[in-house]
Structure formats: C-alpha cells, structure tokens
Short mmCIF file of C-alpha atoms and ligand atoms in Angstrom, two decimals:
data_model
loop_
_atom_site.label_atom_id
_atom_site.label_comp_id
_atom_site.label_asym_id
_atom_site.label_seq_id
_atom_site.Cartn_x
_atom_site.Cartn_y
_atom_site.Cartn_z
CA MET A 1 95.82 110.34 106.80
CA ALA A 2 94.69 108.10 109.65
CA LEU A 3 96.59 106.25 112.31
CA PRO A 4 97.02 102.54 111.59
CA GLU A 5 94.14 100.45 112.92
CA PRO A 6 94.94 98.40 116.00
CA LEU A 7 95.68 94.81 114.96
CA PRO A 8 94.06 92.05 117.04
CA TRP A 9 97.33 90.24 117.81
CA HIS A 10 98.84 93.47 119.16
CA GLU A 11 96.41 93.50 122.04
CA GLY A 12 98.60 91.50 124.45
CA PRO A 13 101.72 93.69 124.18
CA TRP A 14 99.52 96.82 124.04
CA ARG A 15 97.81 95.94 127.33
CA ALA A 16 101.10 95.06 129.01
CA LEU A 17 102.49 98.46 128.09
CA ALA A 18 99.32 100.31 129.12
CA ALA A 19 99.42 98.58 132.50
CA ALA A 20 103.07 99.57 132.97
CA ARG A 21 102.20 103.15 132.12
CA ARG A 22 99.29 103.26 134.54
CA ALA A 23 101.56 101.89 137.25
CA GLY A 24 104.11 104.61 136.54
CA ARG A 25 106.59 102.07 135.21
CA MET A 26 106.68 103.17 131.59
CA PRO A 27 110.05 102.00 130.24
CA HIS A 28 112.41 104.40 128.45
CA ALA A 29 113.58 101.85 125.93
CA LEU A 30 111.46 99.14 124.37
CA LEU A 31 112.50 96.28 122.15
CA LEU A 32 109.51 95.24 120.05
CA TRP A 33 110.39 91.87 118.63
CA GLY A 34 108.74 88.98 116.86
CA PRO A 35 108.63 87.45 113.37
CA PRO A 36 108.37 89.68 110.29
CA GLY A 37 104.95 90.44 108.86
CA LEU A 38 103.20 91.17 112.17
CA GLY A 39 103.14 94.96 111.87
CA LYS A 40 105.64 95.69 114.66
CA GLY A 41 106.45 99.06 113.07
CA LEU A 42 102.74 99.97 113.06
CA LEU A 43 102.53 99.07 116.73
CA ALA A 44 105.55 101.29 117.43
CA ARG A 45 103.71 104.20 115.78
CA ARG A 46 100.56 103.55 117.76
CA ILE A 47 102.60 103.51 120.96
CA ALA A 48 104.14 106.84 119.95
CA ALA A 49 100.70 108.24 119.09
CA ALA A 50 99.34 107.15 122.49
CA LEU A 51 102.10 109.10 124.24
CA LEU A 52 101.83 112.18 122.03
CA CYS A 53 98.01 112.30 121.68
CA GLU A 54 96.35 115.43 123.10
CA ALA A 55 93.17 113.63 124.15
CA PRO A 56 93.98 109.95 124.72
CA GLU A 57 91.06 107.66 125.48
CA GLU A 58 92.20 105.41 128.30
CA GLU A 59 95.67 104.59 127.01
CA SER A 60 94.76 104.71 123.30
CA PRO A 61 95.38 107.56 120.87
CA CYS A 62 92.17 109.40 119.91
CA GLY A 63 93.08 109.41 116.22
CA ARG A 64 91.45 112.83 115.75
CA CYS A 65 93.63 115.44 117.44
CA ARG A 66 96.40 117.44 115.79
CA ALA A 67 99.14 115.28 117.37
CA CYS A 68 97.55 112.04 116.11
CA GLY A 69 97.28 113.59 112.65
CA LEU A 70 100.95 114.56 112.67
CA VAL A 71 101.99 111.06 113.83
CA ALA A 72 99.88 109.53 111.06
CA ALA A 73 101.44 111.86 108.49
CA GLY A 74 104.94 111.11 109.80
CA THR A 75 105.58 114.78 110.58
CA HIS A 76 105.21 115.03 114.37
CA PRO A 77 108.22 117.01 115.63
CA ASP A 78 108.49 114.88 118.81
CA LEU A 79 108.58 111.60 116.90
CA THR A 80 111.72 110.51 115.07
CA VAL A 81 111.67 107.39 112.92
CA THR A 82 115.08 106.12 111.89
CA ALA A 83 115.46 103.47 109.20
CA PRO A 84 118.16 102.58 106.65
CA GLU A 85 118.30 105.07 103.80
CA GLU A 86 117.71 102.24 101.38
CA GLU A 87 116.41 98.78 102.01
CA GLY A 88 119.23 96.40 102.82
CA ARG A 89 121.58 99.17 103.91
CA PRO A 90 122.71 99.68 107.51
CA ILE A 91 121.43 102.30 109.92
CA THR A 92 124.45 104.57 110.12
CA VAL A 93 126.16 106.20 113.06
CA ASP A 94 125.22 109.62 111.67
CA ALA A 95 121.53 108.71 111.65
CA VAL A 96 121.74 107.49 115.26
CA ARG A 97 123.63 110.61 116.36
CA GLU A 98 120.94 112.75 114.81
CA LEU A 99 118.26 110.75 116.61
CA CYS A 100 120.07 111.14 119.93
CA ALA A 101 120.49 114.88 119.37
CA ARG A 102 116.76 115.25 118.70
CA LEU A 103 115.88 113.28 121.83
CA ALA A 104 118.14 115.57 123.86
CA LEU A 105 116.17 118.66 122.76
CA ALA A 106 113.17 119.90 124.70
CA SER A 107 109.96 118.46 123.34
CA HIS A 108 107.89 120.68 121.05
CA GLY A 109 104.60 119.72 122.63
CA GLY A 110 105.88 119.85 126.21
CA GLY A 111 105.40 116.12 126.68
CA TRP A 112 106.97 112.91 125.47
CA ARG A 113 109.64 112.55 122.84
CA VAL A 114 109.68 109.26 120.99
CA ALA A 115 112.22 107.70 118.65
CA VAL A 116 111.62 104.55 116.64
CA LEU A 117 114.49 102.56 115.15
CA GLU A 118 113.47 100.06 112.51
CA PRO A 119 114.82 97.51 111.79
CA ALA A 120 117.07 97.97 114.80
CA GLU A 121 119.33 95.02 113.92
CA ARG A 122 120.45 97.05 110.91
CA MET A 123 122.48 99.36 113.15
CA ASN A 124 126.14 98.83 112.50
CA VAL A 125 128.56 98.59 115.44
CA ALA A 126 129.36 102.30 115.50
CA ALA A 127 125.67 103.17 115.35
CA ALA A 128 124.85 100.82 118.23
CA ASN A 129 127.67 102.34 120.29
CA ALA A 130 126.38 105.82 119.57
CA LEU A 131 122.99 104.79 120.91
CA LEU A 132 124.34 103.46 124.22
CA LYS A 133 124.69 106.77 126.01
CA THR A 134 121.07 107.72 125.28
CA LEU A 135 119.97 104.25 126.38
CA GLU A 136 121.88 104.62 129.64
CA GLU A 137 120.70 108.11 130.45
CA PRO A 138 117.45 108.79 128.65
CA GLY A 139 115.90 112.14 129.54
CA PRO A 140 112.53 112.30 131.30
CA GLU A 141 109.49 111.42 129.17
CA THR A 142 111.70 109.92 126.51
CA LEU A 143 110.93 106.64 124.79
CA LEU A 144 113.15 104.74 122.39
CA VAL A 145 111.44 101.93 120.50
CA LEU A 146 113.71 99.40 118.81
CA VAL A 147 111.84 97.23 116.32
CA SER A 148 113.47 93.97 115.31
CA HIS A 149 112.69 90.49 114.05
CA LEU A 150 116.31 89.48 114.73
CA PRO A 151 116.94 90.77 118.27
CA GLY A 152 119.80 88.29 118.65
CA ARG A 153 121.80 90.43 116.24
CA LEU A 154 121.66 93.45 118.51
CA PRO A 155 124.68 93.89 120.78
CA PRO A 156 123.95 92.56 124.30
CA THR A 157 124.78 96.02 125.68
CA VAL A 158 121.86 97.45 123.69
CA ARG A 159 119.49 94.53 124.30
CA SER A 160 120.01 94.52 128.05
CA ARG A 161 119.01 98.18 128.33
CA CYS A 162 115.66 97.67 126.65
CA GLN A 163 112.49 96.24 128.03
CA ARG A 164 111.54 93.43 125.69
CA LEU A 165 108.01 93.28 124.39
CA ARG A 166 107.19 90.34 122.16
CA VAL A 167 104.65 90.70 119.36
CA PRO A 168 103.14 87.22 119.13
CA MET A 169 102.18 85.28 116.02
CA PRO A 170 98.37 85.16 115.97
CA ALA A 171 96.51 81.85 115.98
CA ALA A 172 95.64 80.73 112.45
CA GLU A 173 91.94 81.32 113.04
CA GLU A 174 92.49 84.91 114.14
CA ALA A 175 94.88 85.57 111.26
CA LEU A 176 92.45 84.12 108.69
CA ALA A 177 89.55 86.17 110.05
CA TRP A 178 91.64 89.33 109.75
CA LEU A 179 92.79 88.38 106.28
CA ALA A 180 89.19 87.69 105.18
CA ALA A 181 88.24 91.24 106.15
CA ARG A 182 91.25 92.70 104.36
CA ALA A 183 91.09 90.62 101.19
CA PRO A 184 87.41 89.65 100.80
CA GLU A 185 87.80 89.16 97.05
CA ALA A 186 90.25 86.25 97.45
CA ALA A 187 88.86 82.72 97.80
CA PRO A 188 89.15 81.24 101.32
CA GLU A 189 91.58 78.57 100.12
CA THR A 190 93.73 81.23 98.45
CA ARG A 191 93.86 83.17 101.71
CA ALA A 192 94.81 80.01 103.59
CA ALA A 193 97.56 79.33 101.04
CA ALA A 194 98.85 82.89 101.42
CA LEU A 195 98.93 82.58 105.19
CA ALA A 196 100.82 79.28 104.93
CA ALA A 197 103.30 80.82 102.50
CA ALA A 198 103.73 83.75 104.90
CA HIS A 199 104.53 81.33 107.74
CA GLY A 200 101.45 82.57 109.58
CA ALA A 201 102.23 86.29 109.44
CA PRO A 202 99.01 88.09 108.37
CA LEU A 203 100.51 91.29 106.93
CA LEU A 204 102.95 89.28 104.86
CA ALA A 205 100.06 87.12 103.64
CA GLU A 206 98.16 90.28 102.68
CA THR A 207 101.14 91.48 100.63
CA LEU A 208 101.46 88.10 98.91
CA LEU A 209 97.79 88.31 97.91
CA ALA A 210 97.84 91.96 96.90
CA GLU A 211 100.94 91.67 94.73
CA GLY A 212 100.13 88.34 93.13
CA LEU A 213 103.21 86.82 94.74
CA LEU A 214 101.62 83.45 95.50
CA GLU A 215 101.77 82.65 91.78
CA LEU A 216 105.38 83.80 91.69
CA ARG A 217 106.30 81.59 94.64
CA ALA A 218 104.71 78.58 92.91
CA ALA A 219 106.55 79.37 89.67
CA VAL A 220 109.88 79.75 91.49
CA LEU A 221 109.53 76.37 93.16
CA GLU A 222 108.55 74.79 89.87
CA ALA A 223 111.58 76.28 88.15
CA TRP A 224 113.87 75.01 90.89
CA GLU A 225 112.42 71.52 90.60
CA ARG A 226 112.84 71.70 86.86
CA ALA A 227 116.39 73.10 86.92
CA ARG A 228 117.92 69.66 87.43
CA ARG A 229 116.64 68.54 84.02
CA ASP A 230 116.35 71.82 82.18
CA PRO A 231 118.33 74.68 83.71
CA VAL A 232 117.86 76.89 80.65
CA ALA A 233 114.08 76.83 80.88
CA ALA A 234 114.30 77.33 84.64
CA GLY A 235 116.57 80.33 84.11
CA ALA A 236 114.18 81.87 81.60
CA LEU A 237 111.61 82.39 84.35
CA ALA A 238 113.47 85.54 85.40
CA ALA A 239 113.26 87.17 81.96
CA ASP A 240 110.67 89.76 83.02
CA TRP A 241 111.57 90.10 86.69
CA ASP A 242 112.41 93.35 88.35
CA ARG A 243 114.81 93.49 91.28
CA GLY A 244 111.99 93.17 93.81
CA ARG A 245 110.82 89.88 92.30
CA LEU A 246 114.38 88.56 92.17
CA GLU A 247 114.88 89.40 95.84
CA ARG A 248 111.65 87.63 96.76
CA ALA A 249 112.63 84.59 94.70
CA LEU A 250 116.09 84.42 96.25
CA GLY A 251 114.61 84.77 99.73
CA TRP A 252 112.33 81.79 99.11
CA LEU A 253 115.15 79.79 97.54
CA GLU A 254 117.42 80.39 100.52
CA GLY A 255 114.66 79.31 102.91
CA TRP A 256 113.94 76.18 100.89
CA ALA A 257 117.62 75.24 100.71
CA LEU A 258 117.69 75.39 104.51
CA ASP A 259 114.53 73.28 104.60
CA LEU A 260 116.22 70.67 102.39
CA ALA A 261 119.14 70.56 104.83
CA CYS A 262 116.68 69.99 107.69
CA LEU A 263 114.91 67.22 105.80
CA ALA A 264 118.18 65.59 104.73
CA THR A 265 119.21 65.38 108.37
CA GLY A 266 115.94 63.75 109.36
CA ALA A 267 113.95 66.72 110.68
CA GLY A 268 110.15 66.59 110.56
CA THR A 269 107.74 68.89 108.77
CA GLU A 270 107.31 71.03 111.91
CA ALA A 271 110.96 72.13 111.64
CA LEU A 272 110.50 73.57 108.15
CA GLY A 273 110.25 77.23 107.25
CA SER A 274 107.74 76.30 104.52
CA PRO A 275 105.77 73.38 105.95
CA ASP A 276 103.08 73.92 103.29
CA LEU A 277 105.59 72.68 100.69
CA ALA A 278 106.84 69.72 102.74
CA ALA A 279 105.98 67.01 100.20
CA ARG A 280 107.72 68.74 97.30
CA LEU A 281 110.72 69.73 99.39
CA ARG A 282 110.99 66.13 100.59
CA ALA A 283 111.16 64.98 96.96
CA LEU A 284 113.91 67.52 96.27
CA ALA A 285 115.86 66.41 99.35
CA GLU A 286 115.88 62.78 98.30
CA GLY A 287 119.42 61.48 97.82
CA LEU A 288 120.84 64.98 98.04
CA ASP A 289 124.53 65.44 98.77
CA LEU A 290 124.77 67.74 101.80
CA ILE A 291 128.07 69.32 100.75
CA ARG A 292 126.56 70.19 97.41
CA LEU A 293 123.51 71.61 99.12
CA HIS A 294 125.69 73.68 101.41
CA ARG A 295 127.56 75.11 98.41
CA PHE A 296 124.30 75.94 96.72
CA HIS A 297 122.98 77.64 99.83
CA GLU A 298 126.14 79.77 99.99
CA ARG A 299 125.64 80.75 96.35
CA VAL A 300 122.07 81.80 96.97
CA ARG A 301 123.19 83.91 99.92
CA ARG A 302 125.84 85.54 97.76
CA ALA A 303 123.33 86.21 94.99
CA ARG A 304 120.97 87.78 97.52
CA ARG A 305 123.72 90.06 98.70
CA LEU A 306 124.57 91.04 95.13
CA ALA A 307 120.91 91.65 94.30
CA ARG A 308 120.53 93.84 97.37
CA GLU A 309 123.76 95.76 97.39
CA THR A 310 124.82 96.05 93.76
CA GLN A 311 123.23 96.78 90.44
CA ALA A 312 124.02 93.26 89.17
CA ALA A 313 121.66 92.35 86.31
CA VAL A 314 118.61 90.39 87.43
CA GLN A 315 118.33 87.48 85.02
CA PRO A 316 122.00 86.35 84.99
CA LEU A 317 121.96 86.07 88.79
CA TRP A 318 119.00 83.74 88.60
CA GLU A 319 120.31 81.78 85.59
CA ASP A 320 123.60 81.14 87.35
CA LEU A 321 121.81 79.61 90.29
CA MET A 322 119.64 77.37 88.15
CA LEU A 323 122.71 76.23 86.23
CA ALA A 324 124.60 75.61 89.44
CA TRP A 325 121.75 73.56 90.82
CA SER A 326 121.60 71.47 87.68
CA GLY A 327 124.96 69.85 88.26
CA GLU A 328 128.61 70.00 87.43
CA GLU A 329 129.50 73.32 88.94
CA LEU A 330 128.65 72.41 92.51
CA ALA A 331 130.14 68.94 92.48
ZN1 ZN B 1 94.95 112.15 119.55
#
C-alpha cells in the first residue's frame, strides 16, 4: 500500500507547516479545516508520515521506508486515527480517552507520536472535554491533528488551543486538470458537471463520477420538480435505493431547500449551494410560501436523521417527503 499522493491544492498548507517545522515552531495541535471533498484526512496522514518517516526528503515522507509503509497501511504504532465507529455517530469520550492514553505513552519509534481526529466536530461534549488536558499539556514531539469541515461546531476551548491550517478550495482550472488525470474516460463536460455538482471539491467530484451519482442527482431533482403534480411517481424513484443513495438524495434535497429559501428572499446565484442548478431552483422558488418551505426543510432534516441513525425503511422516508412537498400536509 502506498501513501496518498500529494494533492496540488494541499501545497499551500503543506509549505506553511514545513516552514514552521524548519523554524522550530511545529505546533502540537493542528486544526485542518476547509470544505468537504478536499482530502483533508489524506493531508493529515501525509503530515503524520512526514513526522514518522525514517528518511524524509526535505520535509516530505519518502514513501518507501518501513514507517511510511506502516502509515499507509494504517498500522503505525505511533499514529492513532480516531473516527466515529459508524458514519453519523459521535466520537465518544472513551475513544478520546484511549487516544490520550496512547499519546501519553513513550513513542515506539523514539520520535513523534501523532493522533488524527476526523471529523473532529463529531466529538460530543464529554469527548471534547476529555481532549482538553492533552491539548493543554501535550508531551514533547506530540502532534494532534483535528480534521473538520465545520470548525465552528468545535468548542472554543478546543479551537483556541489548535493552530488553524486552512485547506483551500482549488481554482476550477486546477481542479479540472486533476480530475482529467483521475477520470480520463469521462467527457470534459461530464467532469465539469461533476465539479459543479461537488461545489468545486475535486475528490467529491471524483466520487460522483466513479459512482454514477451525477445521474442520481439529476433524477432526484427531476422527481422533486415532478412531486407537485405527481407525488406517487416521484416517490417511486426510491424503489431500488439503498441507504447510501437515500442519504445522498436527502443531502441534496436539504441543500436545495436552503437554496430555495435564499432565492425566495432575493439572493443571487452566487449565494446558492448548487449554482449549477440556479435556473431550475429559481423556477421551483417561484411563488413559494416560506413557512411551507421551512416546514419542508425541517422534514428533510428529520428524514436525514432517521436515515442515518435508525433502520427506518428507505422508500417510505422518501415517499413521505414527496407527498409532503406535493401539498396539503405542509399547508
Ligand atoms: Zn519514509
């Protein structure tokens, strides 16, 4: 297994960190933040590999030594990666205590010990509190990397003890060039559509292409448009969905409902989460009752929670929403 390739838009934060390290100002806690789909977790692993590598080249991991191999395989004893046990679940206090205990031990390799928390905003209050002591008094050669696309959800006590490092959204040109190398079989206009649907985030665009999700996104929007006239047909779209597809669909629907609220209050295309769909969203927003829209948005949020946290059946969740959107129930 190989270390993840460096991504072009990681170069800025990477250089900033390398400079800090050269100057002897390597932080003990980092908050890597930026929109989803930029590979922040991959960057966290490369940072860990750079510290643990046995033969680093300048500040980069060599990718060939035993330590780099162990980081790539996820089995390096001086690297702890803490994530929710299941997607959508919190990072628990027990998991954070275990992380802190491992950081307090002497390092196996005699050098750095690194812990990555991802997504850090998933720590519940008790977990965040458990982390504070380690953040306040990290041992020598200890690095905690918090990865988050919602840093505002972290307690200020945690945030203020981390050095913030923003992972920037690449320029469209750079993102498209990267995407062309990763998905050469897709037509250029398909790649551009995927990047637009991913709000500019290249890794997200790659996933949309690889999993055929662009077609799904188009079908979901079509069903929503259709639900006003024919909620039954719109509901039937979910007949062969698995939970993953439902969660994607609900995520889009929630974003679009917010976009409709923006449009209904006079915002321009630049304020939208899905500017590529502006014309169709504008048509949906026409004459829309904001209270009704707000109720619908709440229902979508509730459905998302149910889809994530319970075993609620997939199709009924979707059908309910299409029916709700079609009329009576939300009035
Ligand atoms: Zn190495």
